[in-house]
Amino acid sequence: MLKFSYLKSVKRLFSSLFITISFLSSAAWAGHKSSEAPLLIIGASYANATTPFFSDLQAPLAGTAVNSGTYLSLGNALIRERSLSGHVINEGQAGATSFTRLGCYPGPECVGPGWDSYDTQFQKALARVSSRDNVNANYLVIVKGNDCMHPDAFGIKMELTMECTQEQMNASIDNLIAVGKKALEKGITPIYGYTPAYENLELEVFRAALGWPWIIGEESYNNYRDLYRTRLENEMPEAMIVDFWKGFEHMGDGLHPSRKTVTRAAKRIARAIRRHQRAL
């Protein structure tokens, strides 16, 4: 009986120690999170579900949000990701391209105000976290936008557009690389993601819903995707390149990621950041 009572006491002691250690660890981690630098993100609708508003409530696409707001963007998924701090500065704009442009849908004229370039999005994000020469950010997530995807992605009348040439694809990728290099100059590591596999999208579904005359075809999509991957790997050795859209599933509209896909992408980015931090 004495032995049994002793074992129970030891068990209670270890249980109390475990609870105390767990509590202290949780408190320490919570304290670490509260001081963790914010994660910056720029891009289009994959990054942020909403189009930008300007003065007098002017906005491209009348200020609409993806699926009328019933959509989880990557920026919001990164806020929810429990292994991260929840500190996210999201300057992405649904509908954006890497360059500043007017909106031309539904037409017939192209009108502004339109969308900011990725460079402008980054400058806005940087302003949120900067005080003189001090920059409170370590990572910038750069999510590819609408470049070359459809006729409203050029800033000219839709009837004048066609699928991108190789030169236009390279010009788009130049913009994406340039903003990453500007981040590096500020001591911020850019994080790029490969674009989803073409077979995981149903772009014709999206085109038909909007009544566009065309949408990027498989050959052009894969040409851009391969060129983007190759140039990032060759020209951005200091950047992090994460295949966070691997296993992409769309939400039913043929283009935008499902909730599961976005949540998984945020976890992959978080793991990549932790690995990068451990390697420093």
PDB file of C-alpha atoms in Angstrom:
ATOM      1  CA  MET A   1       0.000   0.000   0.000  1.00  0.00           C
ATOM      2  CA  LEU A   2       2.880   2.354   0.875  1.00  0.00           C
ATOM      3  CA  LYS A   3       4.578   1.587  -2.459  1.00  0.00           C
ATOM      4  CA  PHE A   4       1.357   2.322  -4.381  1.00  0.00           C
ATOM      5  CA  SER A   5       0.900   5.631  -2.536  1.00  0.00           C
ATOM      6  CA  TYR A   6       4.527   6.582  -3.317  1.00  0.00           C
ATOM      7  CA  LEU A   7       4.048   5.840  -7.019  1.00  0.00           C
ATOM      8  CA  LYS A   8       0.908   7.972  -7.113  1.00  0.00           C
ATOM      9  CA  SER A   9       2.799  10.864  -5.497  1.00  0.00           C
ATOM     10  CA  VAL A  10       5.639  10.572  -8.009  1.00  0.00           C
ATOM     11  CA  LYS A  11       3.136  10.458 -10.863  1.00  0.00           C
ATOM     12  CA  ARG A  12       1.389  13.599  -9.581  1.00  0.00           C
ATOM     13  CA  LEU A  13       4.756  15.356  -9.245  1.00  0.00           C
ATOM     14  CA  PHE A  14       5.782  14.572 -12.811  1.00  0.00           C
ATOM     15  CA  SER A  15       2.352  15.579 -14.055  1.00  0.00           C
ATOM     16  CA  SER A  16       2.644  18.932 -12.284  1.00  0.00           C
ATOM     17  CA  LEU A  17       6.153  19.457 -13.679  1.00  0.00           C
ATOM     18  CA  PHE A  18       4.960  18.663 -17.200  1.00  0.00           C
ATOM     19  CA  ILE A  19       2.082  21.136 -16.915  1.00  0.00           C
ATOM     20  CA  THR A  20       4.423  23.815 -15.536  1.00  0.00           C
ATOM     21  CA  ILE A  21       7.017  23.274 -18.287  1.00  0.00           C
ATOM     22  CA  SER A  22       4.314  23.267 -20.959  1.00  0.00           C
ATOM     23  CA  PHE A  23       2.874  26.488 -19.571  1.00  0.00           C
ATOM     24  CA  LEU A  24       6.278  28.175 -19.440  1.00  0.00           C
ATOM     25  CA  SER A  25       7.085  27.002 -22.968  1.00  0.00           C
ATOM     26  CA  SER A  26       3.750  28.281 -24.250  1.00  0.00           C
ATOM     27  CA  ALA A  27       4.253  31.591 -22.482  1.00  0.00           C
ATOM     28  CA  ALA A  28       7.762  31.933 -23.906  1.00  0.00           C
ATOM     29  CA  TRP A  29       6.519  31.102 -27.413  1.00  0.00           C
ATOM     30  CA  ALA A  30       3.659  33.567 -27.054  1.00  0.00           C
ATOM     31  CA  GLY A  31       6.173  36.203 -25.986  1.00  0.00           C
ATOM     32  CA  HIS A  32       8.342  35.391 -28.987  1.00  0.00           C
ATOM     33  CA  LYS A  33       5.351  35.697 -31.307  1.00  0.00           C
ATOM     34  CA  SER A  34       4.352  39.070 -29.901  1.00  0.00           C
ATOM     35  CA  SER A  35       7.713  40.540 -30.939  1.00  0.00           C
ATOM     36  CA  GLU A  36       8.062  38.698 -34.254  1.00  0.00           C
ATOM     37  CA  ALA A  37       8.516  40.957 -37.277  1.00  0.00           C
ATOM     38  CA  PRO A  38       5.554  41.110 -39.658  1.00  0.00           C
ATOM     39  CA  LEU A  39       5.449  39.112 -42.863  1.00  0.00           C
ATOM     40  CA  LEU A  40       4.952  41.270 -45.967  1.00  0.00           C
ATOM     41  CA  ILE A  41       2.896  40.018 -48.904  1.00  0.00           C
ATOM     42  CA  ILE A  42       2.180  41.459 -52.339  1.00  0.00           C
ATOM     43  CA  GLY A  43       0.296  40.040 -55.293  1.00  0.00           C
ATOM     44  CA  ALA A  44      -3.166  39.751 -56.773  1.00  0.00           C
ATOM     45  CA  SER A  45      -6.272  37.796 -55.732  1.00  0.00           C
ATOM     46  CA  TYR A  46      -4.335  34.762 -54.519  1.00  0.00           C
ATOM     47  CA  ALA A  47      -2.668  37.114 -52.005  1.00  0.00           C
ATOM     48  CA  ASN A  48      -5.604  39.416 -51.206  1.00  0.00           C
ATOM     49  CA  ALA A  49      -9.282  38.877 -51.968  1.00  0.00           C
ATOM     50  CA  THR A  50     -10.222  42.542 -52.383  1.00  0.00           C
ATOM     51  CA  THR A  51      -9.748  45.137 -55.099  1.00  0.00           C
ATOM     52  CA  PRO A  52      -8.387  48.557 -53.994  1.00  0.00           C
ATOM     53  CA  PHE A  53     -10.567  51.573 -53.264  1.00  0.00           C
ATOM     54  CA  PHE A  54      -9.372  55.099 -54.035  1.00  0.00           C
ATOM     55  CA  SER A  55     -10.839  58.551 -53.363  1.00  0.00           C
ATOM     56  CA  ASP A  56     -14.595  59.039 -53.812  1.00  0.00           C
ATOM     57  CA  LEU A  57     -15.013  55.252 -53.535  1.00  0.00           C
ATOM     58  CA  GLN A  58     -13.581  54.722 -56.998  1.00  0.00           C
ATOM     59  CA  ALA A  59     -12.270  51.209 -57.542  1.00  0.00           C
ATOM     60  CA  PRO A  60     -11.455  48.813 -60.360  1.00  0.00           C
ATOM     61  CA  LEU A  61     -14.200  46.220 -60.886  1.00  0.00           C
ATOM     62  CA  ALA A  62     -16.413  48.438 -58.682  1.00  0.00           C
ATOM     63  CA  GLY A  63     -14.554  47.294 -55.583  1.00  0.00           C
ATOM     64  CA  THR A  64     -15.736  43.706 -55.700  1.00  0.00           C
ATOM     65  CA  ALA A  65     -14.108  40.923 -53.676  1.00  0.00           C
ATOM     66  CA  VAL A  66     -13.457  37.388 -54.866  1.00  0.00           C
ATOM     67  CA  ASN A  67     -16.638  35.322 -54.560  1.00  0.00           C
ATOM     68  CA  SER A  68     -18.294  38.291 -52.820  1.00  0.00           C
ATOM     69  CA  GLY A  69     -15.949  37.856 -49.865  1.00  0.00           C
ATOM     70  CA  THR A  70     -16.495  34.123 -49.367  1.00  0.00           C
ATOM     71  CA  TYR A  71     -12.888  33.197 -50.069  1.00  0.00           C
ATOM     72  CA  LEU A  72      -9.776  32.743 -47.939  1.00  0.00           C
ATOM     73  CA  SER A  73      -6.763  34.496 -49.462  1.00  0.00           C
ATOM     74  CA  LEU A  74      -3.175  33.486 -48.772  1.00  0.00           C
ATOM     75  CA  GLY A  75      -2.632  36.697 -46.814  1.00  0.00           C
ATOM     76  CA  ASN A  76      -5.450  35.824 -44.419  1.00  0.00           C
ATOM     77  CA  ALA A  77      -4.340  32.194 -44.205  1.00  0.00           C
ATOM     78  CA  LEU A  78      -0.891  33.386 -43.117  1.00  0.00           C
ATOM     79  CA  ILE A  79      -2.544  35.408 -40.335  1.00  0.00           C
ATOM     80  CA  ARG A  80      -4.361  32.265 -39.188  1.00  0.00           C
ATOM     81  CA  GLU A  81      -1.297  29.982 -39.410  1.00  0.00           C
ATOM     82  CA  ARG A  82      -0.659  29.057 -35.759  1.00  0.00           C
ATOM     83  CA  SER A  83       3.108  28.593 -36.082  1.00  0.00           C
ATOM     84  CA  LEU A  84       3.441  32.221 -37.192  1.00  0.00           C
ATOM     85  CA  SER A  85       2.770  35.398 -35.223  1.00  0.00           C
ATOM     86  CA  GLY A  86      -0.260  36.567 -37.198  1.00  0.00           C
ATOM     87  CA  HIS A  87       1.590  39.790 -38.016  1.00  0.00           C
ATOM     88  CA  VAL A  88       0.986  40.259 -41.747  1.00  0.00           C
ATOM     89  CA  ILE A  89       1.173  43.410 -43.877  1.00  0.00           C
ATOM     90  CA  ASN A  90      -0.846  42.604 -46.989  1.00  0.00           C
ATOM     91  CA  GLU A  91      -0.651  45.116 -49.848  1.00  0.00           C
ATOM     92  CA  GLY A  92      -1.861  42.696 -52.528  1.00  0.00           C
ATOM     93  CA  GLN A  93      -4.768  43.759 -54.741  1.00  0.00           C
ATOM     94  CA  ALA A  94      -7.232  41.376 -56.350  1.00  0.00           C
ATOM     95  CA  GLY A  95      -6.890  41.767 -60.105  1.00  0.00           C
ATOM     96  CA  ALA A  96      -3.353  43.165 -60.022  1.00  0.00           C
ATOM     97  CA  THR A  97      -0.508  42.620 -62.436  1.00  0.00           C
ATOM     98  CA  SER A  98       3.201  43.233 -61.891  1.00  0.00           C
ATOM     99  CA  PHE A  99       2.831  46.630 -63.604  1.00  0.00           C
ATOM    100  CA  THR A 100       0.457  49.557 -63.001  1.00  0.00           C
ATOM    101  CA  ARG A 101      -2.541  49.356 -65.319  1.00  0.00           C
ATOM    102  CA  LEU A 102      -6.088  50.531 -66.004  1.00  0.00           C
ATOM    103  CA  GLY A 103      -9.142  48.297 -65.834  1.00  0.00           C
ATOM    104  CA  CYS A 104     -10.757  47.363 -69.163  1.00  0.00           C
ATOM    105  CA  TYR A 105     -13.484  44.925 -68.087  1.00  0.00           C
ATOM    106  CA  PRO A 106     -16.394  45.091 -68.797  1.00  0.00           C
ATOM    107  CA  GLY A 107     -15.440  47.881 -71.215  1.00  0.00           C
ATOM    108  CA  PRO A 108     -15.733  49.241 -73.786  1.00  0.00           C
ATOM    109  CA  GLU A 109     -13.150  51.779 -72.582  1.00  0.00           C
ATOM    110  CA  CYS A 110     -10.227  51.246 -70.230  1.00  0.00           C
ATOM    111  CA  VAL A 111     -10.622  53.416 -67.149  1.00  0.00           C
ATOM    112  CA  GLY A 112      -8.854  54.282 -63.926  1.00  0.00           C
ATOM    113  CA  PRO A 113      -7.995  54.309 -61.210  1.00  0.00           C
ATOM    114  CA  GLY A 114      -6.690  50.816 -61.731  1.00  0.00           C
ATOM    115  CA  TRP A 115      -4.143  48.617 -59.997  1.00  0.00           C
ATOM    116  CA  ASP A 116      -0.767  49.311 -58.418  1.00  0.00           C
ATOM    117  CA  SER A 117       2.373  47.677 -59.739  1.00  0.00           C
ATOM    118  CA  TYR A 118       4.186  45.161 -57.546  1.00  0.00           C
ATOM    119  CA  ASP A 119       6.886  47.774 -56.993  1.00  0.00           C
ATOM    120  CA  THR A 120       4.276  50.202 -55.616  1.00  0.00           C
ATOM    121  CA  GLN A 121       2.705  47.477 -53.492  1.00  0.00           C
ATOM    122  CA  PHE A 122       6.120  46.736 -52.008  1.00  0.00           C
ATOM    123  CA  GLN A 123       6.833  50.413 -51.345  1.00  0.00           C
ATOM    124  CA  LYS A 124       3.513  50.672 -49.494  1.00  0.00           C
ATOM    125  CA  ALA A 125       4.265  47.560 -47.447  1.00  0.00           C
ATOM    126  CA  LEU A 126       7.748  48.874 -46.676  1.00  0.00           C
ATOM    127  CA  ALA A 127       6.323  52.181 -45.461  1.00  0.00           C
ATOM    128  CA  ARG A 128       4.175  50.292 -42.938  1.00  0.00           C
ATOM    129  CA  VAL A 129       7.223  48.751 -41.255  1.00  0.00           C
ATOM    130  CA  SER A 130       9.901  51.416 -41.625  1.00  0.00           C
ATOM    131  CA  SER A 131      11.109  54.157 -39.326  1.00  0.00           C
ATOM    132  CA  ARG A 132      13.954  56.118 -40.871  1.00  0.00           C
ATOM    133  CA  ASP A 133      16.571  53.454 -41.679  1.00  0.00           C
ATOM    134  CA  ASN A 134      15.017  50.761 -39.490  1.00  0.00           C
ATOM    135  CA  VAL A 135      12.941  48.127 -41.296  1.00  0.00           C
ATOM    136  CA  ASN A 136      10.852  45.784 -39.153  1.00  0.00           C
ATOM    137  CA  ALA A 137      10.431  42.950 -41.672  1.00  0.00           C
ATOM    138  CA  ASN A 138      12.453  39.900 -42.654  1.00  0.00           C
ATOM    139  CA  TYR A 139      10.388  38.261 -45.394  1.00  0.00           C
ATOM    140  CA  LEU A 140       8.338  39.345 -48.407  1.00  0.00           C
ATOM    141  CA  VAL A 141       5.961  36.858 -50.051  1.00  0.00           C
ATOM    142  CA  ILE A 142       5.639  37.644 -53.765  1.00  0.00           C
ATOM    143  CA  VAL A 143       2.603  35.949 -55.309  1.00  0.00           C
ATOM    144  CA  LYS A 144       2.332  36.000 -59.100  1.00  0.00           C
ATOM    145  CA  GLY A 145      -0.650  37.937 -60.405  1.00  0.00           C
ATOM    146  CA  ASN A 146      -2.641  38.227 -63.620  1.00  0.00           C
ATOM    147  CA  ASP A 147       0.199  38.932 -66.039  1.00  0.00           C
ATOM    148  CA  CYS A 148      -0.483  37.280 -69.422  1.00  0.00           C
ATOM    149  CA  MET A 149      -3.506  35.406 -68.034  1.00  0.00           C
ATOM    150  CA  HIS A 150      -6.474  37.077 -69.807  1.00  0.00           C
ATOM    151  CA  PRO A 151      -7.506  40.095 -71.926  1.00  0.00           C
ATOM    152  CA  ASP A 152      -8.099  42.393 -68.926  1.00  0.00           C
ATOM    153  CA  ALA A 153      -4.485  41.965 -67.788  1.00  0.00           C
ATOM    154  CA  PHE A 154      -2.872  44.377 -70.252  1.00  0.00           C
ATOM    155  CA  GLY A 155      -4.404  47.804 -69.560  1.00  0.00           C
ATOM    156  CA  ILE A 156      -5.498  48.222 -73.178  1.00  0.00           C
ATOM    157  CA  LYS A 157      -8.785  47.493 -74.925  1.00  0.00           C
ATOM    158  CA  MET A 158      -9.517  43.793 -74.673  1.00  0.00           C
ATOM    159  CA  GLU A 159     -10.094  43.394 -78.407  1.00  0.00           C
ATOM    160  CA  LEU A 160      -6.485  44.481 -78.995  1.00  0.00           C
ATOM    161  CA  THR A 161      -5.006  41.781 -76.747  1.00  0.00           C
ATOM    162  CA  MET A 162      -3.700  38.312 -77.426  1.00  0.00           C
ATOM    163  CA  GLU A 163      -1.591  35.737 -75.602  1.00  0.00           C
ATOM    164  CA  CYS A 164       1.806  37.010 -74.465  1.00  0.00           C
ATOM    165  CA  THR A 165       4.891  36.688 -76.585  1.00  0.00           C
ATOM    166  CA  GLN A 166       8.114  35.363 -75.063  1.00  0.00           C
ATOM    167  CA  GLU A 167       9.315  38.963 -74.823  1.00  0.00           C
ATOM    168  CA  GLN A 168       6.221  39.987 -72.858  1.00  0.00           C
ATOM    169  CA  MET A 169       6.592  37.007 -70.551  1.00  0.00           C
ATOM    170  CA  ASN A 170      10.180  37.980 -69.821  1.00  0.00           C
ATOM    171  CA  ALA A 171       9.148  41.588 -69.183  1.00  0.00           C
ATOM    172  CA  SER A 172       6.604  40.381 -66.628  1.00  0.00           C
ATOM    173  CA  ILE A 173       9.166  38.178 -64.897  1.00  0.00           C
ATOM    174  CA  ASP A 174      11.631  41.089 -64.934  1.00  0.00           C
ATOM    175  CA  ASN A 175       9.151  43.004 -62.753  1.00  0.00           C
ATOM    176  CA  LEU A 176       8.750  40.119 -60.311  1.00  0.00           C
ATOM    177  CA  ILE A 177      12.504  39.662 -59.989  1.00  0.00           C
ATOM    178  CA  ALA A 178      13.139  43.412 -59.684  1.00  0.00           C
ATOM    179  CA  VAL A 179      10.869  43.754 -56.645  1.00  0.00           C
ATOM    180  CA  GLY A 180      12.616  40.786 -55.021  1.00  0.00           C
ATOM    181  CA  LYS A 181      15.986  42.441 -55.552  1.00  0.00           C
ATOM    182  CA  LYS A 182      14.696  45.660 -53.975  1.00  0.00           C
ATOM    183  CA  ALA A 183      13.603  43.625 -50.962  1.00  0.00           C
ATOM    184  CA  LEU A 184      17.071  42.074 -50.666  1.00  0.00           C
ATOM    185  CA  GLU A 185      18.607  45.563 -50.696  1.00  0.00           C
ATOM    186  CA  LYS A 186      16.504  46.311 -47.598  1.00  0.00           C
ATOM    187  CA  GLY A 187      17.625  43.134 -45.848  1.00  0.00           C
ATOM    188  CA  ILE A 188      14.321  41.376 -46.571  1.00  0.00           C
ATOM    189  CA  THR A 189      14.304  37.858 -48.023  1.00  0.00           C
ATOM    190  CA  PRO A 190      11.812  37.431 -50.878  1.00  0.00           C
ATOM    191  CA  ILE A 191       9.708  34.269 -50.968  1.00  0.00           C
ATOM    192  CA  TYR A 192       8.461  33.181 -54.389  1.00  0.00           C
ATOM    193  CA  GLY A 193       6.100  30.345 -55.203  1.00  0.00           C
ATOM    194  CA  TYR A 194       5.850  28.328 -58.392  1.00  0.00           C
ATOM    195  CA  THR A 195       2.565  28.813 -60.196  1.00  0.00           C
ATOM    196  CA  PRO A 196      -0.073  26.031 -59.975  1.00  0.00           C
ATOM    197  CA  ALA A 197       0.084  23.221 -62.516  1.00  0.00           C
ATOM    198  CA  TYR A 198      -2.142  23.901 -65.518  1.00  0.00           C
ATOM    199  CA  GLU A 199      -3.990  20.604 -65.142  1.00  0.00           C
ATOM    200  CA  ASN A 200      -5.112  21.622 -61.645  1.00  0.00           C
ATOM    201  CA  LEU A 201      -6.959  24.638 -63.038  1.00  0.00           C
ATOM    202  CA  GLU A 202     -10.073  24.866 -65.212  1.00  0.00           C
ATOM    203  CA  LEU A 203      -9.481  28.230 -66.816  1.00  0.00           C
ATOM    204  CA  GLU A 204     -12.196  27.836 -69.433  1.00  0.00           C
ATOM    205  CA  VAL A 205     -14.753  27.737 -66.599  1.00  0.00           C
ATOM    206  CA  PHE A 206     -13.496  31.106 -65.375  1.00  0.00           C
ATOM    207  CA  ARG A 207     -13.388  32.592 -68.887  1.00  0.00           C
ATOM    208  CA  ALA A 208     -16.945  31.524 -69.649  1.00  0.00           C
ATOM    209  CA  ALA A 209     -18.253  33.008 -66.378  1.00  0.00           C
ATOM    210  CA  LEU A 210     -16.878  36.453 -67.303  1.00  0.00           C
ATOM    211  CA  GLY A 211     -17.549  36.255 -71.026  1.00  0.00           C
ATOM    212  CA  TRP A 212     -13.960  37.049 -71.961  1.00  0.00           C
ATOM    213  CA  PRO A 213     -12.949  36.439 -75.596  1.00  0.00           C
ATOM    214  CA  TRP A 214      -9.960  34.346 -74.536  1.00  0.00           C
ATOM    215  CA  ILE A 215      -7.914  33.099 -71.611  1.00  0.00           C
ATOM    216  CA  ILE A 216      -4.373  31.779 -71.541  1.00  0.00           C
ATOM    217  CA  GLY A 217      -3.996  28.350 -73.140  1.00  0.00           C
ATOM    218  CA  GLU A 218      -2.043  25.360 -71.877  1.00  0.00           C
ATOM    219  CA  GLU A 219       1.025  25.925 -74.068  1.00  0.00           C
ATOM    220  CA  SER A 220       1.423  29.596 -73.147  1.00  0.00           C
ATOM    221  CA  TYR A 221       0.684  28.897 -69.486  1.00  0.00           C
ATOM    222  CA  ASN A 222       3.354  26.215 -69.291  1.00  0.00           C
ATOM    223  CA  ASN A 223       5.849  28.332 -71.234  1.00  0.00           C
ATOM    224  CA  TYR A 224       5.426  31.155 -68.700  1.00  0.00           C
ATOM    225  CA  ARG A 225       5.522  28.718 -65.787  1.00  0.00           C
ATOM    226  CA  ASP A 226       8.751  27.059 -66.973  1.00  0.00           C
ATOM    227  CA  LEU A 227      10.392  30.391 -67.789  1.00  0.00           C
ATOM    228  CA  TYR A 228       9.426  31.793 -64.385  1.00  0.00           C
ATOM    229  CA  ARG A 229      10.817  28.773 -62.545  1.00  0.00           C
ATOM    230  CA  THR A 230      14.062  28.738 -64.527  1.00  0.00           C
ATOM    231  CA  ARG A 231      14.744  32.449 -64.170  1.00  0.00           C
ATOM    232  CA  LEU A 232      13.990  32.502 -60.444  1.00  0.00           C
ATOM    233  CA  GLU A 233      16.311  29.571 -59.803  1.00  0.00           C
ATOM    234  CA  ASN A 234      19.109  31.085 -61.901  1.00  0.00           C
ATOM    235  CA  GLU A 235      18.772  34.787 -61.056  1.00  0.00           C
ATOM    236  CA  MET A 236      17.565  34.829 -57.441  1.00  0.00           C
ATOM    237  CA  PRO A 237      19.916  32.552 -55.450  1.00  0.00           C
ATOM    238  CA  GLU A 238      19.341  34.568 -52.267  1.00  0.00           C
ATOM    239  CA  ALA A 239      15.561  34.242 -52.494  1.00  0.00           C
ATOM    240  CA  MET A 240      13.452  31.441 -51.062  1.00  0.00           C
ATOM    241  CA  ILE A 241      11.535  29.532 -53.729  1.00  0.00           C
ATOM    242  CA  VAL A 242       8.757  27.402 -52.224  1.00  0.00           C
ATOM    243  CA  ASP A 243       6.386  25.147 -54.159  1.00  0.00           C
ATOM    244  CA  PHE A 244       3.541  26.222 -51.897  1.00  0.00           C
ATOM    245  CA  TRP A 245       0.819  25.628 -54.531  1.00  0.00           C
ATOM    246  CA  LYS A 246       1.761  21.964 -54.970  1.00  0.00           C
ATOM    247  CA  GLY A 247      -1.383  19.820 -55.187  1.00  0.00           C
ATOM    248  CA  PHE A 248      -3.464  22.906 -56.045  1.00  0.00           C
ATOM    249  CA  GLU A 249      -7.255  22.543 -56.037  1.00  0.00           C
ATOM    250  CA  HIS A 250      -9.510  25.380 -57.162  1.00  0.00           C
ATOM    251  CA  MET A 251     -12.546  26.535 -55.220  1.00  0.00           C
ATOM    252  CA  GLY A 252     -14.967  25.692 -58.043  1.00  0.00           C
ATOM    253  CA  ASP A 253     -14.500  28.743 -60.246  1.00  0.00           C
ATOM    254  CA  GLY A 254     -11.624  27.209 -62.189  1.00  0.00           C
ATOM    255  CA  LEU A 255      -8.998  29.685 -60.970  1.00  0.00           C
ATOM    256  CA  HIS A 256      -8.897  30.580 -57.278  1.00  0.00           C
ATOM    257  CA  PRO A 257      -7.503  28.197 -54.662  1.00  0.00           C
ATOM    258  CA  SER A 258      -9.732  26.252 -52.313  1.00  0.00           C
ATOM    259  CA  ARG A 259      -9.633  26.834 -48.567  1.00  0.00           C
ATOM    260  CA  LYS A 260      -7.659  23.607 -48.091  1.00  0.00           C
ATOM    261  CA  THR A 261      -5.137  24.634 -50.760  1.00  0.00           C
ATOM    262  CA  VAL A 262      -4.569  28.088 -49.237  1.00  0.00           C
ATOM    263  CA  THR A 263      -4.256  26.752 -45.681  1.00  0.00           C
ATOM    264  CA  ARG A 264      -1.708  24.180 -46.847  1.00  0.00           C
ATOM    265  CA  ALA A 265       0.223  26.867 -48.760  1.00  0.00           C
ATOM    266  CA  ALA A 266       0.461  29.005 -45.604  1.00  0.00           C
ATOM    267  CA  LYS A 267       1.826  26.036 -43.629  1.00  0.00           C
ATOM    268  CA  ARG A 268       4.460  25.381 -46.299  1.00  0.00           C
ATOM    269  CA  ILE A 269       5.564  29.005 -46.215  1.00  0.00           C
ATOM    270  CA  ALA A 270       5.738  28.912 -42.408  1.00  0.00           C
ATOM    271  CA  ARG A 271       7.874  25.735 -42.451  1.00  0.00           C
ATOM    272  CA  ALA A 272      10.181  27.239 -45.076  1.00  0.00           C
ATOM    273  CA  ILE A 273      10.648  30.363 -42.945  1.00  0.00           C
ATOM    274  CA  ARG A 274      11.511  28.299 -39.855  1.00  0.00           C
ATOM    275  CA  ARG A 275      14.059  26.246 -41.845  1.00  0.00           C
ATOM    276  CA  HIS A 276      15.581  29.443 -43.214  1.00  0.00           C
ATOM    277  CA  GLN A 277      15.814  30.975 -39.738  1.00  0.00           C
ATOM    278  CA  ARG A 278      17.511  27.876 -38.331  1.00  0.00           C
ATOM    279  CA  ALA A 279      20.060  27.969 -41.163  1.00  0.00           C
ATOM    280  CA  LEU A 280      21.069  31.577 -40.469  1.00  0.00           C
TER     281      LEU A 280
END
